[in-house]
Amino acid sequence: MSAAYAAAFGGPICITDSYRTYASQVTLYGEKPALAAVPGTSNHGWGLAVDLCGGIQTFGTPQYAWMVANAGRFGFLHPTWADPGNGREEPWHWEYAGS
Ligand SMILES: [Zn+2]
């Protein structure tokens, strides 16, 4: 997916955060309980979620639009709970759902 993205934007997908150990989930939840998942339940803990940057982290950017248009081809999706208007907007958070 990153290679296809690079063909469009001239650089690879920027990743803020991917796999989180259980210990780091506990730490993050302690610091940001409103944003982080309850420890043990995060998709980051299963290695299935990534937090992206480089423009993808903002709704409405060309980079975000590219993800919406193309992520599905690579088995990635933007979860409904993180969509605009669903209470916890996280444009940067994408999950691998298989293909
Ligand atoms: Zn995330």
PDB file of N, CA and C and ligand atoms in Angstrom:
ATOM      1  N   MET A   1       0.839  -1.205   0.000  1.00  0.00           N
ATOM      2  CA  MET A   1       0.000   0.000   0.000  1.00  0.00           C
ATOM      3  C   MET A   1       0.873   1.253   0.000  1.00  0.00           C
ATOM      4  N   SER A   2       1.959   1.179   0.779  1.00  0.00           N
ATOM      5  CA  SER A   2       2.831   2.346   0.866  1.00  0.00           C
ATOM      6  C   SER A   2       3.471   2.673  -0.482  1.00  0.00           C
ATOM      7  N   ALA A   3       3.784   1.633  -1.262  1.00  0.00           N
ATOM      8  CA  ALA A   3       4.389   1.865  -2.574  1.00  0.00           C
ATOM      9  C   ALA A   3       3.405   2.566  -3.516  1.00  0.00           C
ATOM     10  N   ALA A   4       2.139   2.149  -3.475  1.00  0.00           N
ATOM     11  CA  ALA A   4       1.132   2.794  -4.315  1.00  0.00           C
ATOM     12  C   ALA A   4       0.922   4.238  -3.878  1.00  0.00           C
ATOM     13  N   TYR A   5       0.958   4.452  -2.579  1.00  0.00           N
ATOM     14  CA  TYR A   5       0.821   5.794  -2.024  1.00  0.00           C
ATOM     15  C   TYR A   5       1.995   6.667  -2.473  1.00  0.00           C
ATOM     16  N   ALA A   6       3.187   6.097  -2.423  1.00  0.00           N
ATOM     17  CA  ALA A   6       4.387   6.841  -2.826  1.00  0.00           C
ATOM     18  C   ALA A   6       4.321   7.239  -4.298  1.00  0.00           C
ATOM     19  N   ALA A   7       3.710   6.380  -5.124  1.00  0.00           N
ATOM     20  CA  ALA A   7       3.561   6.705  -6.542  1.00  0.00           C
ATOM     21  C   ALA A   7       2.685   7.939  -6.725  1.00  0.00           C
ATOM     22  N   ALA A   8       1.737   8.137  -5.812  1.00  0.00           N
ATOM     23  CA  ALA A   8       0.832   9.282  -5.903  1.00  0.00           C
ATOM     24  C   ALA A   8       1.411  10.528  -5.247  1.00  0.00           C
ATOM     25  N   PHE A   9       2.130  10.356  -4.150  1.00  0.00           N
ATOM     26  CA  PHE A   9       2.549  11.512  -3.358  1.00  0.00           C
ATOM     27  C   PHE A   9       4.059  11.703  -3.268  1.00  0.00           C
ATOM     28  N   GLY A  10       4.834  10.779  -3.832  1.00  0.00           N
ATOM     29  CA  GLY A  10       6.275  10.952  -3.857  1.00  0.00           C
ATOM     30  C   GLY A  10       6.992  10.554  -2.590  1.00  0.00           C
ATOM     31  N   GLY A  11       6.297   9.888  -1.688  1.00  0.00           N
ATOM     32  CA  GLY A  11       6.946   9.417  -0.473  1.00  0.00           C
ATOM     33  C   GLY A  11       6.083   8.371   0.186  1.00  0.00           C
ATOM     34  N   PRO A  12       6.677   7.552   1.032  1.00  0.00           N
ATOM     35  CA  PRO A  12       5.910   6.472   1.667  1.00  0.00           C
ATOM     36  C   PRO A  12       4.913   7.001   2.687  1.00  0.00           C
ATOM     37  N   ILE A  13       3.978   6.147   3.068  1.00  0.00           N
ATOM     38  CA  ILE A  13       3.003   6.499   4.103  1.00  0.00           C
ATOM     39  C   ILE A  13       3.728   6.746   5.418  1.00  0.00           C
ATOM     40  N   CYS A  14       3.343   7.804   6.086  1.00  0.00           N
ATOM     41  CA  CYS A  14       3.926   8.169   7.374  1.00  0.00           C
ATOM     42  C   CYS A  14       3.153   7.457   8.481  1.00  0.00           C
ATOM     43  N   ILE A  15       3.878   6.772   9.341  1.00  0.00           N
ATOM     44  CA  ILE A  15       3.247   6.024  10.438  1.00  0.00           C
ATOM     45  C   ILE A  15       3.658   6.609  11.788  1.00  0.00           C
ATOM     46  N   THR A  16       2.659   7.015  12.571  1.00  0.00           N
ATOM     47  CA  THR A  16       2.913   7.553  13.895  1.00  0.00           C
ATOM     48  C   THR A  16       3.084   6.434  14.906  1.00  0.00           C
ATOM     49  N   ASP A  17       2.245   5.417  14.752  1.00  0.00           N
ATOM     50  CA  ASP A  17       2.135   4.415  15.795  1.00  0.00           C
ATOM     51  C   ASP A  17       1.570   3.143  15.176  1.00  0.00           C
ATOM     52  N   SER A  18       2.093   2.024  15.552  1.00  0.00           N
ATOM     53  CA  SER A  18       1.528   0.780  15.024  1.00  0.00           C
ATOM     54  C   SER A  18       1.303  -0.190  16.161  1.00  0.00           C
ATOM     55  N   TYR A  19       2.188  -1.191  16.271  1.00  0.00           N
ATOM     56  CA  TYR A  19       2.005  -2.180  17.339  1.00  0.00           C
ATOM     57  C   TYR A  19       2.268  -1.551  18.708  1.00  0.00           C
ATOM     58  N   ARG A  20       1.376  -1.810  19.658  1.00  0.00           N
ATOM     59  CA  ARG A  20       1.603  -1.358  21.027  1.00  0.00           C
ATOM     60  C   ARG A  20       1.647  -2.570  21.946  1.00  0.00           C
ATOM     61  N   THR A  21       2.661  -2.631  22.763  1.00  0.00           N
ATOM     62  CA  THR A  21       2.710  -3.702  23.751  1.00  0.00           C
ATOM     63  C   THR A  21       1.638  -3.453  24.800  1.00  0.00           C
ATOM     64  N   TYR A  22       1.333  -4.476  25.572  1.00  0.00           N
ATOM     65  CA  TYR A  22       0.341  -4.312  26.627  1.00  0.00           C
ATOM     66  C   TYR A  22       0.783  -3.204  27.593  1.00  0.00           C
ATOM     67  N   ALA A  23       2.077  -3.193  27.944  1.00  0.00           N
ATOM     68  CA  ALA A  23       2.575  -2.170  28.868  1.00  0.00           C
ATOM     69  C   ALA A  23       2.375  -0.765  28.304  1.00  0.00           C
ATOM     70  N   SER A  24       2.634  -0.595  27.006  1.00  0.00           N
ATOM     71  CA  SER A  24       2.471   0.752  26.448  1.00  0.00           C
ATOM     72  C   SER A  24       0.993   1.121  26.345  1.00  0.00           C
ATOM     73  N   GLN A  25       0.116   0.121  26.184  1.00  0.00           N
ATOM     74  CA  GLN A  25      -1.326   0.410  26.192  1.00  0.00           C
ATOM     75  C   GLN A  25      -1.750   0.930  27.562  1.00  0.00           C
ATOM     76  N   VAL A  26      -1.217   0.307  28.607  1.00  0.00           N
ATOM     77  CA  VAL A  26      -1.549   0.741  29.974  1.00  0.00           C
ATOM     78  C   VAL A  26      -1.055   2.163  30.195  1.00  0.00           C
ATOM     79  N   THR A  27       0.163   2.446  29.745  1.00  0.00           N
ATOM     80  CA  THR A  27       0.724   3.787  29.899  1.00  0.00           C
ATOM     81  C   THR A  27      -0.115   4.815  29.158  1.00  0.00           C
ATOM     82  N   LEU A  28      -0.443   4.509  27.898  1.00  0.00           N
ATOM     83  CA  LEU A  28      -1.202   5.445  27.071  1.00  0.00           C
ATOM     84  C   LEU A  28      -2.588   5.674  27.666  1.00  0.00           C
ATOM     85  N   TYR A  29      -3.212   4.606  28.113  1.00  0.00           N
ATOM     86  CA  TYR A  29      -4.554   4.723  28.691  1.00  0.00           C
ATOM     87  C   TYR A  29      -4.508   5.591  29.949  1.00  0.00           C
ATOM     88  N   GLY A  30      -3.415   5.481  30.707  1.00  0.00           N
ATOM     89  CA  GLY A  30      -3.247   6.307  31.898  1.00  0.00           C
ATOM     90  C   GLY A  30      -3.109   7.777  31.545  1.00  0.00           C
ATOM     91  N   GLU A  31      -2.452   8.054  30.400  1.00  0.00           N
ATOM     92  CA  GLU A  31      -2.227   9.443  30.002  1.00  0.00           C
ATOM     93  C   GLU A  31      -3.409  10.032  29.234  1.00  0.00           C
ATOM     94  N   LYS A  32      -4.034   9.213  28.376  1.00  0.00           N
ATOM     95  CA  LYS A  32      -5.090   9.720  27.493  1.00  0.00           C
ATOM     96  C   LYS A  32      -6.293   8.772  27.491  1.00  0.00           C
ATOM     97  N   PRO A  33      -6.983   8.652  28.609  1.00  0.00           N
ATOM     98  CA  PRO A  33      -8.086   7.681  28.681  1.00  0.00           C
ATOM     99  C   PRO A  33      -9.206   7.952  27.680  1.00  0.00           C
ATOM    100  N   ALA A  34      -9.384   9.210  27.270  1.00  0.00           N
ATOM    101  CA  ALA A  34     -10.459   9.522  26.326  1.00  0.00           C
ATOM    102  C   ALA A  34     -10.121   9.049  24.920  1.00  0.00           C
ATOM    103  N   LEU A  35      -8.838   8.975  24.611  1.00  0.00           N
ATOM    104  CA  LEU A  35      -8.424   8.619  23.254  1.00  0.00           C
ATOM    105  C   LEU A  35      -7.998   7.164  23.116  1.00  0.00           C
ATOM    106  N   ALA A  36      -7.412   6.613  24.171  1.00  0.00           N
ATOM    107  CA  ALA A  36      -6.845   5.274  24.056  1.00  0.00           C
ATOM    108  C   ALA A  36      -7.869   4.204  24.407  1.00  0.00           C
ATOM    109  N   ALA A  37      -7.688   3.043  23.854  1.00  0.00           N
ATOM    110  CA  ALA A  37      -8.562   1.921  24.174  1.00  0.00           C
ATOM    111  C   ALA A  37      -8.226   1.374  25.557  1.00  0.00           C
ATOM    112  N   VAL A  38      -9.198   0.739  26.173  1.00  0.00           N
ATOM    113  CA  VAL A  38      -8.950   0.059  27.443  1.00  0.00           C
ATOM    114  C   VAL A  38      -7.856  -0.991  27.199  1.00  0.00           C
ATOM    115  N   PRO A  39      -6.828  -1.034  28.061  1.00  0.00           N
ATOM    116  CA  PRO A  39      -5.721  -1.973  27.840  1.00  0.00           C
ATOM    117  C   PRO A  39      -6.214  -3.401  27.590  1.00  0.00           C
ATOM    118  N   GLY A  40      -5.635  -4.035  26.580  1.00  0.00           N
ATOM    119  CA  GLY A  40      -6.015  -5.397  26.229  1.00  0.00           C
ATOM    120  C   GLY A  40      -7.053  -5.454  25.124  1.00  0.00           C
ATOM    121  N   THR A  41      -7.722  -4.324  24.842  1.00  0.00           N
ATOM    122  CA  THR A  41      -8.765  -4.336  23.820  1.00  0.00           C
ATOM    123  C   THR A  41      -8.353  -3.583  22.551  1.00  0.00           C
ATOM    124  N   SER A  42      -7.193  -2.910  22.581  1.00  0.00           N
ATOM    125  CA  SER A  42      -6.787  -2.104  21.433  1.00  0.00           C
ATOM    126  C   SER A  42      -6.410  -2.972  20.246  1.00  0.00           C
ATOM    127  N   ASN A  43      -6.869  -2.579  19.050  1.00  0.00           N
ATOM    128  CA  ASN A  43      -6.419  -3.266  17.851  1.00  0.00           C
ATOM    129  C   ASN A  43      -4.932  -3.058  17.633  1.00  0.00           C
ATOM    130  N   HIS A  44      -4.377  -2.011  18.251  1.00  0.00           N
ATOM    131  CA  HIS A  44      -2.938  -1.826  18.159  1.00  0.00           C
ATOM    132  C   HIS A  44      -2.221  -2.985  18.848  1.00  0.00           C
ATOM    133  N   GLY A  45      -2.856  -3.541  19.867  1.00  0.00           N
ATOM    134  CA  GLY A  45      -2.255  -4.663  20.594  1.00  0.00           C
ATOM    135  C   GLY A  45      -2.232  -5.948  19.788  1.00  0.00           C
ATOM    136  N   TRP A  46      -3.071  -6.043  18.768  1.00  0.00           N
ATOM    137  CA  TRP A  46      -3.093  -7.233  17.914  1.00  0.00           C
ATOM    138  C   TRP A  46      -2.224  -7.002  16.679  1.00  0.00           C
ATOM    139  N   GLY A  47      -1.609  -5.828  16.576  1.00  0.00           N
ATOM    140  CA  GLY A  47      -0.801  -5.539  15.394  1.00  0.00           C
ATOM    141  C   GLY A  47      -1.652  -5.271  14.166  1.00  0.00           C
ATOM    142  N   LEU A  48      -2.926  -4.920  14.374  1.00  0.00           N
ATOM    143  CA  LEU A  48      -3.856  -4.754  13.259  1.00  0.00           C
ATOM    144  C   LEU A  48      -4.210  -3.301  12.985  1.00  0.00           C
ATOM    145  N   ALA A  49      -3.713  -2.386  13.795  1.00  0.00           N
ATOM    146  CA  ALA A  49      -4.073  -0.988  13.606  1.00  0.00           C
ATOM    147  C   ALA A  49      -2.822  -0.145  13.447  1.00  0.00           C
ATOM    148  N   VAL A  50      -2.953   0.893  12.629  1.00  0.00           N
ATOM    149  CA  VAL A  50      -1.868   1.852  12.466  1.00  0.00           C
ATOM    150  C   VAL A  50      -2.440   3.263  12.596  1.00  0.00           C
ATOM    151  N   ASP A  51      -1.633   4.148  13.143  1.00  0.00           N
ATOM    152  CA  ASP A  51      -1.972   5.561  13.183  1.00  0.00           C
ATOM    153  C   ASP A  51      -1.053   6.244  12.170  1.00  0.00           C
ATOM    154  N   LEU A  52      -1.667   6.934  11.219  1.00  0.00           N
ATOM    155  CA  LEU A  52      -0.906   7.483  10.096  1.00  0.00           C
ATOM    156  C   LEU A  52      -0.823   9.006  10.162  1.00  0.00           C
ATOM    157  N   CYS A  53       0.151   9.555   9.414  1.00  0.00           N
ATOM    158  CA  CYS A  53       0.373  11.004   9.422  1.00  0.00           C
ATOM    159  C   CYS A  53       0.663  11.466   7.998  1.00  0.00           C
ATOM    160  N   GLY A  54       1.387  12.555   7.833  1.00  0.00           N
ATOM    161  CA  GLY A  54       1.720  13.022   6.499  1.00  0.00           C
ATOM    162  C   GLY A  54       0.540  13.594   5.729  1.00  0.00           C
ATOM    163  N   GLY A  55      -0.536  13.947   6.450  1.00  0.00           N
ATOM    164  CA  GLY A  55      -1.733  14.483   5.807  1.00  0.00           C
ATOM    165  C   GLY A  55      -2.937  13.583   6.049  1.00  0.00           C
ATOM    166  N   ILE A  56      -2.668  12.276   6.176  1.00  0.00           N
ATOM    167  CA  ILE A  56      -3.763  11.320   6.388  1.00  0.00           C
ATOM    168  C   ILE A  56      -4.471  11.583   7.715  1.00  0.00           C
ATOM    169  N   GLN A  57      -3.762  12.198   8.654  1.00  0.00           N
ATOM    170  CA  GLN A  57      -4.329  12.405   9.988  1.00  0.00           C
ATOM    171  C   GLN A  57      -5.409  13.490  10.026  1.00  0.00           C
ATOM    172  N   THR A  58      -5.717  14.091   8.868  1.00  0.00           N
ATOM    173  CA  THR A  58      -6.736  15.141   8.813  1.00  0.00           C
ATOM    174  C   THR A  58      -7.792  14.794   7.762  1.00  0.00           C
ATOM    175  N   PHE A  59      -9.081  14.798   8.171  1.00  0.00           N
ATOM    176  CA  PHE A  59     -10.153  14.563   7.206  1.00  0.00           C
ATOM    177  C   PHE A  59     -10.092  15.626   6.114  1.00  0.00           C
ATOM    178  N   GLY A  60     -10.368  15.204   4.859  1.00  0.00           N
ATOM    179  CA  GLY A  60     -10.504  16.177   3.787  1.00  0.00           C
ATOM    180  C   GLY A  60      -9.236  16.484   3.024  1.00  0.00           C
ATOM    181  N   THR A  61      -8.094  15.957   3.450  1.00  0.00           N
ATOM    182  CA  THR A  61      -6.854  16.213   2.717  1.00  0.00           C
ATOM    183  C   THR A  61      -6.757  15.252   1.526  1.00  0.00           C
ATOM    184  N   PRO A  62      -5.919  15.581   0.522  1.00  0.00           N
ATOM    185  CA  PRO A  62      -5.723  14.652  -0.601  1.00  0.00           C
ATOM    186  C   PRO A  62      -5.205  13.291  -0.118  1.00  0.00           C
ATOM    187  N   GLN A  63      -4.354  13.320   0.912  1.00  0.00           N
ATOM    188  CA  GLN A  63      -3.799  12.068   1.425  1.00  0.00           C
ATOM    189  C   GLN A  63      -4.885  11.209   2.066  1.00  0.00           C
ATOM    190  N   TYR A  64      -5.782  11.866   2.811  1.00  0.00           N
ATOM    191  CA  TYR A  64      -6.880  11.124   3.444  1.00  0.00           C
ATOM    192  C   TYR A  64      -7.812  10.569   2.360  1.00  0.00           C
ATOM    193  N   ALA A  65      -8.098  11.393   1.357  1.00  0.00           N
ATOM    194  CA  ALA A  65      -8.973  10.953   0.271  1.00  0.00           C
ATOM    195  C   ALA A  65      -8.365   9.763  -0.468  1.00  0.00           C
ATOM    196  N   TRP A  66      -7.044   9.778  -0.620  1.00  0.00           N
ATOM    197  CA  TRP A  66      -6.376   8.652  -1.275  1.00  0.00           C
ATOM    198  C   TRP A  66      -6.587   7.377  -0.468  1.00  0.00           C
ATOM    199  N   MET A  67      -6.471   7.488   0.824  1.00  0.00           N
ATOM    200  CA  MET A  67      -6.685   6.322   1.685  1.00  0.00           C
ATOM    201  C   MET A  67      -8.109   5.803   1.550  1.00  0.00           C
ATOM    202  N   VAL A  68      -9.068   6.704   1.566  1.00  0.00           N
ATOM    203  CA  VAL A  68     -10.471   6.295   1.437  1.00  0.00           C
ATOM    204  C   VAL A  68     -10.671   5.545   0.122  1.00  0.00           C
ATOM    205  N   ALA A  69     -10.036   6.055  -0.939  1.00  0.00           N
ATOM    206  CA  ALA A  69     -10.222   5.468  -2.260  1.00  0.00           C
ATOM    207  C   ALA A  69      -9.453   4.165  -2.445  1.00  0.00           C
ATOM    208  N   ASN A  70      -8.317   4.028  -1.765  1.00  0.00           N
ATOM    209  CA  ASN A  70      -7.415   2.926  -2.076  1.00  0.00           C
ATOM    210  C   ASN A  70      -7.160   1.912  -0.970  1.00  0.00           C
ATOM    211  N   ALA A  71      -7.378   2.288   0.287  1.00  0.00           N
ATOM    212  CA  ALA A  71      -6.996   1.394   1.393  1.00  0.00           C
ATOM    213  C   ALA A  71      -7.675   0.033   1.282  1.00  0.00           C
ATOM    214  N   GLY A  72      -8.921   0.031   0.835  1.00  0.00           N
ATOM    215  CA  GLY A  72      -9.668  -1.214   0.737  1.00  0.00           C
ATOM    216  C   GLY A  72      -9.015  -2.239  -0.173  1.00  0.00           C
ATOM    217  N   ARG A  73      -8.317  -1.748  -1.203  1.00  0.00           N
ATOM    218  CA  ARG A  73      -7.625  -2.650  -2.124  1.00  0.00           C
ATOM    219  C   ARG A  73      -6.545  -3.438  -1.405  1.00  0.00           C
ATOM    220  N   PHE A  74      -6.045  -2.872  -0.305  1.00  0.00           N
ATOM    221  CA  PHE A  74      -4.950  -3.492   0.424  1.00  0.00           C
ATOM    222  C   PHE A  74      -5.419  -4.105   1.740  1.00  0.00           C
ATOM    223  N   GLY A  75      -6.722  -4.170   1.918  1.00  0.00           N
ATOM    224  CA  GLY A  75      -7.257  -4.826   3.112  1.00  0.00           C
ATOM    225  C   GLY A  75      -7.378  -3.923   4.323  1.00  0.00           C
ATOM    226  N   PHE A  76      -7.175  -2.614   4.107  1.00  0.00           N
ATOM    227  CA  PHE A  76      -7.298  -1.686   5.230  1.00  0.00           C
ATOM    228  C   PHE A  76      -8.639  -0.949   5.184  1.00  0.00           C
ATOM    229  N   LEU A  77      -9.151  -0.598   6.342  1.00  0.00           N
ATOM    230  CA  LEU A  77     -10.390   0.181   6.409  1.00  0.00           C
ATOM    231  C   LEU A  77     -10.282   1.224   7.515  1.00  0.00           C
ATOM    232  N   HIS A  78     -11.133   2.242   7.368  1.00  0.00           N
ATOM    233  CA  HIS A  78     -11.240   3.237   8.427  1.00  0.00           C
ATOM    234  C   HIS A  78     -12.474   2.881   9.234  1.00  0.00           C
ATOM    235  N   PRO A  79     -12.321   2.519  10.520  1.00  0.00           N
ATOM    236  CA  PRO A  79     -13.479   2.041  11.282  1.00  0.00           C
ATOM    237  C   PRO A  79     -14.551   3.111  11.457  1.00  0.00           C
ATOM    238  N   THR A  80     -15.789   2.664  11.455  1.00  0.00           N
ATOM    239  CA  THR A  80     -16.922   3.583  11.532  1.00  0.00           C
ATOM    240  C   THR A  80     -16.862   4.478  12.762  1.00  0.00           C
ATOM    241  N   TRP A  81     -16.433   3.917  13.895  1.00  0.00           N
ATOM    242  CA  TRP A  81     -16.407   4.719  15.125  1.00  0.00           C
ATOM    243  C   TRP A  81     -15.463   5.905  15.013  1.00  0.00           C
ATOM    244  N   ALA A  82     -14.516   5.834  14.082  1.00  0.00           N
ATOM    245  CA  ALA A  82     -13.536   6.916  13.942  1.00  0.00           C
ATOM    246  C   ALA A  82     -13.902   7.889  12.830  1.00  0.00           C
ATOM    247  N   ASP A  83     -15.054   7.661  12.185  1.00  0.00           N
ATOM    248  CA  ASP A  83     -15.502   8.569  11.132  1.00  0.00           C
ATOM    249  C   ASP A  83     -16.029   9.878  11.714  1.00  0.00           C
ATOM    250  N   PRO A  84     -16.144  10.924  10.875  1.00  0.00           N
ATOM    251  CA  PRO A  84     -16.649  12.217  11.373  1.00  0.00           C
ATOM    252  C   PRO A  84     -18.052  12.064  11.959  1.00  0.00           C
ATOM    253  N   GLY A  85     -18.259  12.671  13.108  1.00  0.00           N
ATOM    254  CA  GLY A  85     -19.586  12.705  13.692  1.00  0.00           C
ATOM    255  C   GLY A  85     -19.932  11.498  14.547  1.00  0.00           C
ATOM    256  N   ASN A  86     -18.990  10.583  14.722  1.00  0.00           N
ATOM    257  CA  ASN A  86     -19.296   9.395  15.514  1.00  0.00           C
ATOM    258  C   ASN A  86     -18.682   9.423  16.907  1.00  0.00           C
ATOM    259  N   GLY A  87     -18.356  10.607  17.374  1.00  0.00           N
ATOM    260  CA  GLY A  87     -17.978  10.760  18.778  1.00  0.00           C
ATOM    261  C   GLY A  87     -16.492  10.717  19.044  1.00  0.00           C
ATOM    262  N   ARG A  88     -15.768   9.874  18.311  1.00  0.00           N
ATOM    263  CA  ARG A  88     -14.327   9.793  18.546  1.00  0.00           C
ATOM    264  C   ARG A  88     -13.636   9.816  17.200  1.00  0.00           C
ATOM    265  N   GLU A  89     -13.489  11.023  16.661  1.00  0.00           N
ATOM    266  CA  GLU A  89     -12.955  11.156  15.312  1.00  0.00           C
ATOM    267  C   GLU A  89     -11.451  10.926  15.304  1.00  0.00           C
ATOM    268  N   GLU A  90     -11.034   9.920  14.572  1.00  0.00           N
ATOM    269  CA  GLU A  90      -9.604   9.621  14.458  1.00  0.00           C
ATOM    270  C   GLU A  90      -9.272   9.335  13.001  1.00  0.00           C
ATOM    271  N   PRO A  91      -9.119  10.412  12.193  1.00  0.00           N
ATOM    272  CA  PRO A  91      -8.817  10.197  10.778  1.00  0.00           C
ATOM    273  C   PRO A  91      -7.527   9.402  10.570  1.00  0.00           C
ATOM    274  N   TRP A  92      -6.629   9.457  11.526  1.00  0.00           N
ATOM    275  CA  TRP A  92      -5.307   8.801  11.378  1.00  0.00           C
ATOM    276  C   TRP A  92      -5.363   7.295  11.638  1.00  0.00           C
ATOM    277  N   HIS A  93      -6.441   6.830  12.253  1.00  0.00           N
ATOM    278  CA  HIS A  93      -6.470   5.427  12.698  1.00  0.00           C
ATOM    279  C   HIS A  93      -7.080   4.511  11.632  1.00  0.00           C
ATOM    280  N   TRP A  94      -6.285   3.584  11.135  1.00  0.00           N
ATOM    281  CA  TRP A  94      -6.717   2.617  10.115  1.00  0.00           C
ATOM    282  C   TRP A  94      -6.463   1.214  10.618  1.00  0.00           C
ATOM    283  N   GLU A  95      -7.330   0.298  10.215  1.00  0.00           N
ATOM    284  CA  GLU A  95      -7.195  -1.064  10.686  1.00  0.00           C
ATOM    285  C   GLU A  95      -7.086  -2.036   9.518  1.00  0.00           C
ATOM    286  N   TYR A  96      -6.293  -3.074   9.743  1.00  0.00           N
ATOM    287  CA  TYR A  96      -6.157  -4.116   8.735  1.00  0.00           C
ATOM    288  C   TYR A  96      -7.246  -5.157   8.962  1.00  0.00           C
ATOM    289  N   ALA A  97      -8.052  -5.365   7.946  1.00  0.00           N
ATOM    290  CA  ALA A  97      -9.185  -6.273   8.076  1.00  0.00           C
ATOM    291  C   ALA A  97      -9.046  -7.498   7.170  1.00  0.00           C
ATOM    292  N   GLY A  98      -7.898  -7.645   6.536  1.00  0.00           N
ATOM    293  CA  GLY A  98      -7.748  -8.725   5.580  1.00  0.00           C
ATOM    294  C   GLY A  98      -8.400  -8.326   4.270  1.00  0.00           C
ATOM    295  N   SER A  99      -8.327  -9.196   3.294  1.00  0.00           N
ATOM    296  CA  SER A  99      -8.902  -8.797   2.013  1.00  0.00           C
ATOM    297  C   SER A  99      -9.980  -9.770   1.570  1.00  0.00           C
TER     298      SER A  99
HETATM  299 ZN    ZN B   1      -4.999   4.281  16.555  1.00  0.00          ZN
END
